[in-house]
Structures are given as C-alpha cells and as structure tokens.
C-alpha cells in the first residue's frame, strides 16, 4: 500500500469514504472538491494524504486523512481530521499508517502538538489514537454553527 496525495478524480471514492466516516450521506461536488481539496494539495495550512492498494490496477484509494496547521500567539498547532479507511481494508494497520504520516508532517513543520477529536462510537479509532499515545483531554469543546 502506498501513501500519496488524493486527486480530484478520486472524488467518488472520497465521498464513499466520508460517508463511511460520518454515517451521513454527504456529497462533495466537483466545485467543492476544487475549493476544499485541490488547495489542500498545495496549501501549507493543510495536507490531505491518501493510501492506495497497489495490488490492483488502477490502484484504488482505500483511505484518507488530513492534517491542518494554525499559527497562534502561542505557536504553531496542528490537528488531525477525517481519518477513514474503507470498511474492506480495516484491521490491516492502514489507519495507523495514515496517522503516523500526519504526525510526521506535524513534526516536520515543528508544531507544538497535534489535536484530534473522535466520536466515542468509533471504538476502534479511539483505541488506535490511545495506542499512538494520544491522551484524552479534560476540556469543553464548543461549536457555533454558521451554515
């Protein structure tokens, strides 16, 4: 399996993976993909990584994950978002591989730390993050929906 940056042509698979992640039917349109994903391939504030299965031709996208960076008054912080591996490929260590790549990207950028959130219902994902030394924080997370 090989790590790479997803492309807009991967949009149908990205939609399938994001639906598996959230359990909600959401579709990124080609226009939204250009707005959200294409800049991420060249933007220093966010990186999206994908993993393909090289056993098949063409090599199918089987997982994606993103790391973002935010400069604050206290230094550079980073966060992990949208880690998902196709159901057929779970249990093979691909999620761990993706997260380690994201952690490496944060280290190279000299971020102070990496944050992430995970739905408590995603038992396997939460176990993975704990195995990778992420610590559950005592904090309140607030959100104001703007759309």
PDB file of C-alpha atoms in Angstrom:
ATOM      1  CA  UNK A   1       0.000   0.000   0.000  1.00  0.00           C
ATOM      2  CA  UNK A   2       1.268   3.387  -0.951  1.00  0.00           C
ATOM      3  CA  UNK A   3       0.779   6.890   0.538  1.00  0.00           C
ATOM      4  CA  UNK A   4       0.031   9.764  -1.818  1.00  0.00           C
ATOM      5  CA  UNK A   5      -1.959  12.968  -2.194  1.00  0.00           C
ATOM      6  CA  UNK A   6      -5.513  12.285  -3.462  1.00  0.00           C
ATOM      7  CA  UNK A   7      -6.663  13.916  -6.674  1.00  0.00           C
ATOM      8  CA  UNK A   8      -9.983  15.362  -7.787  1.00  0.00           C
ATOM      9  CA  UNK A   9     -10.515  12.240  -9.925  1.00  0.00           C
ATOM     10  CA  UNK A  10     -10.736  10.375  -6.584  1.00  0.00           C
ATOM     11  CA  UNK A  11     -13.869  12.353  -5.670  1.00  0.00           C
ATOM     12  CA  UNK A  12     -16.332   9.414  -5.895  1.00  0.00           C
ATOM     13  CA  UNK A  13     -14.167   7.319  -3.574  1.00  0.00           C
ATOM     14  CA  UNK A  14     -13.552  10.281  -1.247  1.00  0.00           C
ATOM     15  CA  UNK A  15     -17.346  10.700  -0.994  1.00  0.00           C
ATOM     16  CA  UNK A  16     -17.747   6.992  -0.244  1.00  0.00           C
ATOM     17  CA  UNK A  17     -15.085   7.151   2.475  1.00  0.00           C
ATOM     18  CA  UNK A  18     -16.527  10.318   4.036  1.00  0.00           C
ATOM     19  CA  UNK A  19     -19.961   8.662   4.131  1.00  0.00           C
ATOM     20  CA  UNK A  20     -18.410   5.695   5.952  1.00  0.00           C
ATOM     21  CA  UNK A  21     -16.774   8.083   8.404  1.00  0.00           C
ATOM     22  CA  UNK A  22     -19.831  10.133   9.273  1.00  0.00           C
ATOM     23  CA  UNK A  23     -22.626   7.684   8.564  1.00  0.00           C
ATOM     24  CA  UNK A  24     -24.352  10.546   6.751  1.00  0.00           C
ATOM     25  CA  UNK A  25     -24.935  10.821   3.037  1.00  0.00           C
ATOM     26  CA  UNK A  26     -22.890  13.863   2.079  1.00  0.00           C
ATOM     27  CA  UNK A  27     -21.512  14.526  -1.332  1.00  0.00           C
ATOM     28  CA  UNK A  28     -18.634  16.779  -2.180  1.00  0.00           C
ATOM     29  CA  UNK A  29     -19.367  18.282  -5.552  1.00  0.00           C
ATOM     30  CA  UNK A  30     -16.610  18.828  -8.080  1.00  0.00           C
ATOM     31  CA  UNK A  31     -16.773  22.547  -7.285  1.00  0.00           C
ATOM     32  CA  UNK A  32     -16.482  21.920  -3.535  1.00  0.00           C
ATOM     33  CA  UNK A  33     -13.666  19.467  -4.169  1.00  0.00           C
ATOM     34  CA  UNK A  34     -11.767  22.154  -6.035  1.00  0.00           C
ATOM     35  CA  UNK A  35     -12.412  24.586  -3.176  1.00  0.00           C
ATOM     36  CA  UNK A  36     -11.626  22.156  -0.360  1.00  0.00           C
ATOM     37  CA  UNK A  37      -9.278  19.501  -1.671  1.00  0.00           C
ATOM     38  CA  UNK A  38      -7.288  20.984  -4.515  1.00  0.00           C
ATOM     39  CA  UNK A  39      -5.960  23.930  -2.458  1.00  0.00           C
ATOM     40  CA  UNK A  40      -5.026  21.448   0.261  1.00  0.00           C
ATOM     41  CA  UNK A  41      -2.573  19.763  -2.077  1.00  0.00           C
ATOM     42  CA  UNK A  42      -0.594  22.977  -2.406  1.00  0.00           C
ATOM     43  CA  UNK A  43      -1.603  24.870   0.758  1.00  0.00           C
ATOM     44  CA  UNK A  44       0.814  24.831   3.663  1.00  0.00           C
ATOM     45  CA  UNK A  45      -2.085  25.112   6.133  1.00  0.00           C
ATOM     46  CA  UNK A  46      -3.496  21.658   5.340  1.00  0.00           C
ATOM     47  CA  UNK A  47      -2.321  18.393   3.857  1.00  0.00           C
ATOM     48  CA  UNK A  48      -4.541  15.525   2.744  1.00  0.00           C
ATOM     49  CA  UNK A  49      -2.999  12.097   2.439  1.00  0.00           C
ATOM     50  CA  UNK A  50      -4.454   9.007   0.857  1.00  0.00           C
ATOM     51  CA  UNK A  51      -3.466   5.396   0.764  1.00  0.00           C
ATOM     52  CA  UNK A  52      -3.929   3.149  -2.280  1.00  0.00           C
ATOM     53  CA  UNK A  53      -3.882  -0.597  -2.638  1.00  0.00           C
ATOM     54  CA  UNK A  54      -1.095  -1.306  -5.129  1.00  0.00           C
ATOM     55  CA  UNK A  55      -2.230  -4.918  -5.574  1.00  0.00           C
ATOM     56  CA  UNK A  56      -4.863  -3.764  -8.069  1.00  0.00           C
ATOM     57  CA  UNK A  57      -4.777  -1.721 -11.273  1.00  0.00           C
ATOM     58  CA  UNK A  58      -5.777   1.018 -11.239  1.00  0.00           C
ATOM     59  CA  UNK A  59      -4.703   1.321  -7.627  1.00  0.00           C
ATOM     60  CA  UNK A  60      -7.883   2.067  -5.642  1.00  0.00           C
ATOM     61  CA  UNK A  61      -7.968   4.722  -2.944  1.00  0.00           C
ATOM     62  CA  UNK A  62      -8.674   2.865   0.322  1.00  0.00           C
ATOM     63  CA  UNK A  63      -8.144   5.543   2.977  1.00  0.00           C
ATOM     64  CA  UNK A  64      -7.728   9.269   3.542  1.00  0.00           C
ATOM     65  CA  UNK A  65      -6.754  11.602   6.367  1.00  0.00           C
ATOM     66  CA  UNK A  66      -5.918  15.282   6.777  1.00  0.00           C
ATOM     67  CA  UNK A  67      -3.649  17.351   8.985  1.00  0.00           C
ATOM     68  CA  UNK A  68      -4.028  21.096   9.352  1.00  0.00           C
ATOM     69  CA  UNK A  69      -1.817  23.800  10.817  1.00  0.00           C
ATOM     70  CA  UNK A  70      -2.784  27.009  12.592  1.00  0.00           C
ATOM     71  CA  UNK A  71      -0.377  29.683  13.751  1.00  0.00           C
ATOM     72  CA  UNK A  72      -1.475  31.088  17.110  1.00  0.00           C
ATOM     73  CA  UNK A  73       0.060  33.515  19.570  1.00  0.00           C
ATOM     74  CA  UNK A  74       1.370  30.504  21.476  1.00  0.00           C
ATOM     75  CA  UNK A  75       2.991  28.862  18.458  1.00  0.00           C
ATOM     76  CA  UNK A  76       2.075  26.525  15.648  1.00  0.00           C
ATOM     77  CA  UNK A  77      -0.570  23.957  16.478  1.00  0.00           C
ATOM     78  CA  UNK A  78      -1.826  21.110  14.330  1.00  0.00           C
ATOM     79  CA  UNK A  79      -4.877  18.913  14.171  1.00  0.00           C
ATOM     80  CA  UNK A  80      -5.945  15.700  12.528  1.00  0.00           C
ATOM     81  CA  UNK A  81      -9.276  15.391  10.725  1.00  0.00           C
ATOM     82  CA  UNK A  82     -11.210  12.917   8.594  1.00  0.00           C
ATOM     83  CA  UNK A  83      -9.218   9.723   9.193  1.00  0.00           C
ATOM     84  CA  UNK A  84     -11.088   6.954   7.423  1.00  0.00           C
ATOM     85  CA  UNK A  85     -10.160   3.601   5.900  1.00  0.00           C
ATOM     86  CA  UNK A  86     -12.579   1.709   3.670  1.00  0.00           C
ATOM     87  CA  UNK A  87     -14.508  -0.940   5.612  1.00  0.00           C
ATOM     88  CA  UNK A  88     -12.998  -3.716   3.467  1.00  0.00           C
ATOM     89  CA  UNK A  89      -9.467  -2.672   4.492  1.00  0.00           C
ATOM     90  CA  UNK A  90      -9.914  -2.094   8.219  1.00  0.00           C
ATOM     91  CA  UNK A  91      -7.832  -4.076  10.676  1.00  0.00           C
ATOM     92  CA  UNK A  92      -4.745  -4.048   8.424  1.00  0.00           C
ATOM     93  CA  UNK A  93      -2.923  -1.175  10.141  1.00  0.00           C
ATOM     94  CA  UNK A  94      -3.688   1.374   7.425  1.00  0.00           C
ATOM     95  CA  UNK A  95      -5.297   3.864   9.809  1.00  0.00           C
ATOM     96  CA  UNK A  96      -2.199   3.688  11.986  1.00  0.00           C
ATOM     97  CA  UNK A  97      -0.004   4.263   8.950  1.00  0.00           C
ATOM     98  CA  UNK A  98      -2.045   7.298   7.897  1.00  0.00           C
ATOM     99  CA  UNK A  99      -1.991   8.838  11.383  1.00  0.00           C
ATOM    100  CA  UNK A 100       1.762   8.296  11.699  1.00  0.00           C
ATOM    101  CA  UNK A 101       2.276  10.117   8.393  1.00  0.00           C
ATOM    102  CA  UNK A 102       0.180  13.020   9.706  1.00  0.00           C
ATOM    103  CA  UNK A 103       2.172  13.113  12.953  1.00  0.00           C
ATOM    104  CA  UNK A 104       5.386  13.157  10.900  1.00  0.00           C
ATOM    105  CA  UNK A 105       4.098  16.101   8.870  1.00  0.00           C
ATOM    106  CA  UNK A 106       3.323  17.987  12.105  1.00  0.00           C
ATOM    107  CA  UNK A 107       6.792  17.242  13.468  1.00  0.00           C
ATOM    108  CA  UNK A 108       8.460  18.454  10.271  1.00  0.00           C
ATOM    109  CA  UNK A 109       6.514  21.724  10.497  1.00  0.00           C
ATOM    110  CA  UNK A 110       7.599  21.991  14.167  1.00  0.00           C
ATOM    111  CA  UNK A 111       4.058  22.120  15.530  1.00  0.00           C
ATOM    112  CA  UNK A 112       3.803  22.201  19.320  1.00  0.00           C
ATOM    113  CA  UNK A 113       1.206  19.429  19.412  1.00  0.00           C
ATOM    114  CA  UNK A 114      -1.404  17.535  17.418  1.00  0.00           C
ATOM    115  CA  UNK A 115      -5.068  17.602  18.448  1.00  0.00           C
ATOM    116  CA  UNK A 116      -7.874  15.406  17.218  1.00  0.00           C
ATOM    117  CA  UNK A 117     -11.417  14.553  18.165  1.00  0.00           C
ATOM    118  CA  UNK A 118     -13.168  11.271  17.620  1.00  0.00           C
ATOM    119  CA  UNK A 119     -16.740  10.189  18.085  1.00  0.00           C
ATOM    120  CA  UNK A 120     -16.946   7.863  21.115  1.00  0.00           C
ATOM    121  CA  UNK A 121     -18.941   5.422  18.940  1.00  0.00           C
ATOM    122  CA  UNK A 122     -15.806   4.861  16.826  1.00  0.00           C
ATOM    123  CA  UNK A 123     -14.355   2.396  19.322  1.00  0.00           C
ATOM    124  CA  UNK A 124     -11.565   1.088  17.081  1.00  0.00           C
ATOM    125  CA  UNK A 125     -10.463   4.600  16.094  1.00  0.00           C
ATOM    126  CA  UNK A 126     -10.351   5.734  19.723  1.00  0.00           C
ATOM    127  CA  UNK A 127      -8.314   2.664  20.653  1.00  0.00           C
ATOM    128  CA  UNK A 128      -5.889   3.423  17.800  1.00  0.00           C
ATOM    129  CA  UNK A 129      -5.350   7.008  18.956  1.00  0.00           C
ATOM    130  CA  UNK A 130      -4.668   5.837  22.503  1.00  0.00           C
ATOM    131  CA  UNK A 131      -2.170   3.229  21.221  1.00  0.00           C
ATOM    132  CA  UNK A 132      -0.405   6.059  19.371  1.00  0.00           C
ATOM    133  CA  UNK A 133      -0.030   7.939  22.714  1.00  0.00           C
ATOM    134  CA  UNK A 134      -2.811  10.489  22.227  1.00  0.00           C
ATOM    135  CA  UNK A 135      -4.234  11.473  25.622  1.00  0.00           C
ATOM    136  CA  UNK A 136      -7.862  12.298  26.261  1.00  0.00           C
ATOM    137  CA  UNK A 137      -8.103  15.911  27.422  1.00  0.00           C
ATOM    138  CA  UNK A 138     -10.340  17.386  30.068  1.00  0.00           C
ATOM    139  CA  UNK A 139     -11.904  20.206  28.095  1.00  0.00           C
ATOM    140  CA  UNK A 140     -15.182  21.517  26.810  1.00  0.00           C
ATOM    141  CA  UNK A 141     -15.496  21.678  23.071  1.00  0.00           C
ATOM    142  CA  UNK A 142     -17.884  24.329  21.802  1.00  0.00           C
ATOM    143  CA  UNK A 143     -19.204  24.965  18.321  1.00  0.00           C
ATOM    144  CA  UNK A 144     -21.236  27.729  16.777  1.00  0.00           C
ATOM    145  CA  UNK A 145     -22.791  26.585  13.501  1.00  0.00           C
ATOM    146  CA  UNK A 146     -22.555  29.289  10.856  1.00  0.00           C
ATOM    147  CA  UNK A 147     -24.140  27.393   7.962  1.00  0.00           C
TER     148      UNK A 147
END
